[in-house]
Amino acid sequence: MSKSKTGQKMISKKVTLSVRAPDAKEVILMGDFNNWNSKRHPMKKTGNGLWNETVILAPGKYEYKFLIDGNWETDPSNDQICFNCFGTLNNVLNL
């Protein structure tokens, strides 16, 4: 558990992100919370084409995307988006 600048304890939260990709061979959760590292959060296929990954995050604002078989995809279940430095869109997660 980390502390905020005011010394208050910040409680991290478990967040599960999911995407439906029935034909995918590999889905990776990438975001600024893992330095966009493709090795950190490979997602698990759970059935019916759904892929899940749970991360533990401190309160804050995060940007993320899915890497599905090498192709960047936004999260269709999250309408909070922003432009990234490449001129494409990232999803935004506010905790």
CSV table of C-alpha atoms in Angstrom, one decimal:
chain,number,residue,atom,x,y,z
A,1,MET,CA,0.0,0.0,0.0
A,2,SER,CA,1.5,3.3,-1.0
A,3,LYS,CA,0.9,6.8,0.5
A,4,SER,CA,-0.3,9.9,-1.3
A,5,LYS,CA,1.5,13.2,-1.1
A,6,THR,CA,-0.7,14.2,1.9
A,7,GLY,CA,0.4,11.0,3.8
A,8,GLN,CA,-2.9,9.2,3.4
A,9,LYS,CA,-2.8,5.5,2.6
A,10,MET,CA,-3.9,4.8,-1.0
A,11,ILE,CA,-5.7,1.5,-1.5
A,12,SER,CA,-5.0,-0.3,-4.7
A,13,LYS,CA,-7.9,-2.0,-6.5
A,14,LYS,CA,-8.2,-5.2,-8.5
A,15,VAL,CA,-9.5,-4.4,-11.9
A,16,THR,CA,-10.4,-7.0,-14.5
A,17,LEU,CA,-10.4,-6.0,-18.1
A,18,SER,CA,-12.0,-8.2,-20.8
A,19,VAL,CA,-12.3,-8.3,-24.5
A,20,ARG,CA,-14.1,-10.6,-26.9
A,21,ALA,CA,-11.8,-12.0,-29.5
A,22,PRO,CA,-13.0,-15.5,-30.4
A,23,ASP,CA,-10.5,-16.1,-33.2
A,24,ALA,CA,-7.4,-14.6,-31.5
A,25,LYS,CA,-4.4,-16.7,-30.7
A,26,GLU,CA,-2.9,-14.1,-28.3
A,27,VAL,CA,-4.3,-11.1,-26.5
A,28,ILE,CA,-2.1,-8.8,-24.4
A,29,LEU,CA,-3.2,-6.0,-22.1
A,30,MET,CA,-0.9,-3.0,-22.5
A,31,GLY,CA,-1.0,0.3,-20.8
A,32,ASP,CA,0.9,3.0,-19.0
A,33,PHE,CA,0.4,1.0,-15.8
A,34,ASN,CA,2.8,-1.6,-17.2
A,35,ASN,CA,5.0,0.7,-19.3
A,36,TRP,CA,3.3,-0.7,-22.5
A,37,ASN,CA,5.3,-3.9,-21.9
A,38,SER,CA,4.0,-6.9,-23.9
A,39,LYS,CA,5.5,-9.4,-21.4
A,40,ARG,CA,3.7,-8.1,-18.3
A,41,HIS,CA,0.0,-8.9,-18.9
A,42,PRO,CA,-0.9,-11.7,-21.4
A,43,MET,CA,-4.6,-12.3,-21.1
A,44,LYS,CA,-6.3,-15.6,-20.5
A,45,LYS,CA,-8.9,-17.0,-22.8
A,46,THR,CA,-11.9,-18.1,-20.6
A,47,GLY,CA,-14.3,-19.5,-23.2
A,48,ASN,CA,-16.9,-18.1,-25.6
A,49,GLY,CA,-14.1,-16.0,-27.1
A,50,LEU,CA,-13.6,-13.9,-24.0
A,51,TRP,CA,-10.1,-12.9,-22.8
A,52,ASN,CA,-9.6,-11.6,-19.2
A,53,GLU,CA,-6.7,-10.1,-17.2
A,54,THR,CA,-6.8,-8.7,-13.7
A,55,VAL,CA,-4.4,-6.0,-12.6
A,56,ILE,CA,-3.9,-4.3,-9.2
A,57,LEU,CA,-3.8,-0.5,-9.6
A,58,ALA,CA,-3.5,2.5,-7.3
A,59,PRO,CA,-6.1,5.3,-7.7
A,60,GLY,CA,-5.4,7.4,-10.7
A,61,LYS,CA,-5.9,7.8,-14.5
A,62,TYR,CA,-4.5,5.1,-16.8
A,63,GLU,CA,-4.4,4.7,-20.6
A,64,TYR,CA,-4.6,1.2,-22.1
A,65,LYS,CA,-5.2,-0.9,-25.3
A,66,PHE,CA,-5.4,-4.5,-26.2
A,67,LEU,CA,-2.8,-6.1,-28.6
A,68,ILE,CA,-4.7,-8.8,-30.4
A,69,ASP,CA,-2.6,-11.0,-32.6
A,70,GLY,CA,-0.2,-8.1,-33.1
A,71,ASN,CA,-2.9,-5.5,-33.9
A,72,TRP,CA,-3.8,-2.6,-31.6
A,73,GLU,CA,-7.5,-2.6,-30.5
A,74,THR,CA,-9.4,-0.3,-28.2
A,75,ASP,CA,-11.8,-1.7,-25.6
A,76,PRO,CA,-15.3,-1.7,-27.1
A,77,SER,CA,-16.8,-1.8,-23.7
A,78,ASN,CA,-15.2,1.4,-22.5
A,79,ASP,CA,-16.3,4.7,-24.2
A,80,GLN,CA,-13.7,6.8,-22.3
A,81,ILE,CA,-11.0,7.4,-24.9
A,82,CYS,CA,-8.2,9.9,-25.6
A,83,PHE,CA,-5.7,10.5,-28.4
A,84,ASN,CA,-2.2,9.2,-27.9
A,85,CYS,CA,1.1,10.6,-29.3
A,86,PHE,CA,0.7,8.4,-32.4
A,87,GLY,CA,-2.6,10.0,-33.4
A,88,THR,CA,-4.6,6.9,-32.6
A,89,LEU,CA,-6.9,6.3,-29.6
A,90,ASN,CA,-6.3,4.8,-26.2
A,91,ASN,CA,-8.9,3.8,-23.7
A,92,VAL,CA,-8.9,5.7,-20.3
A,93,LEU,CA,-9.5,4.1,-17.0
A,94,ASN,CA,-10.2,6.4,-14.0
A,95,LEU,CA,-9.9,4.8,-10.5
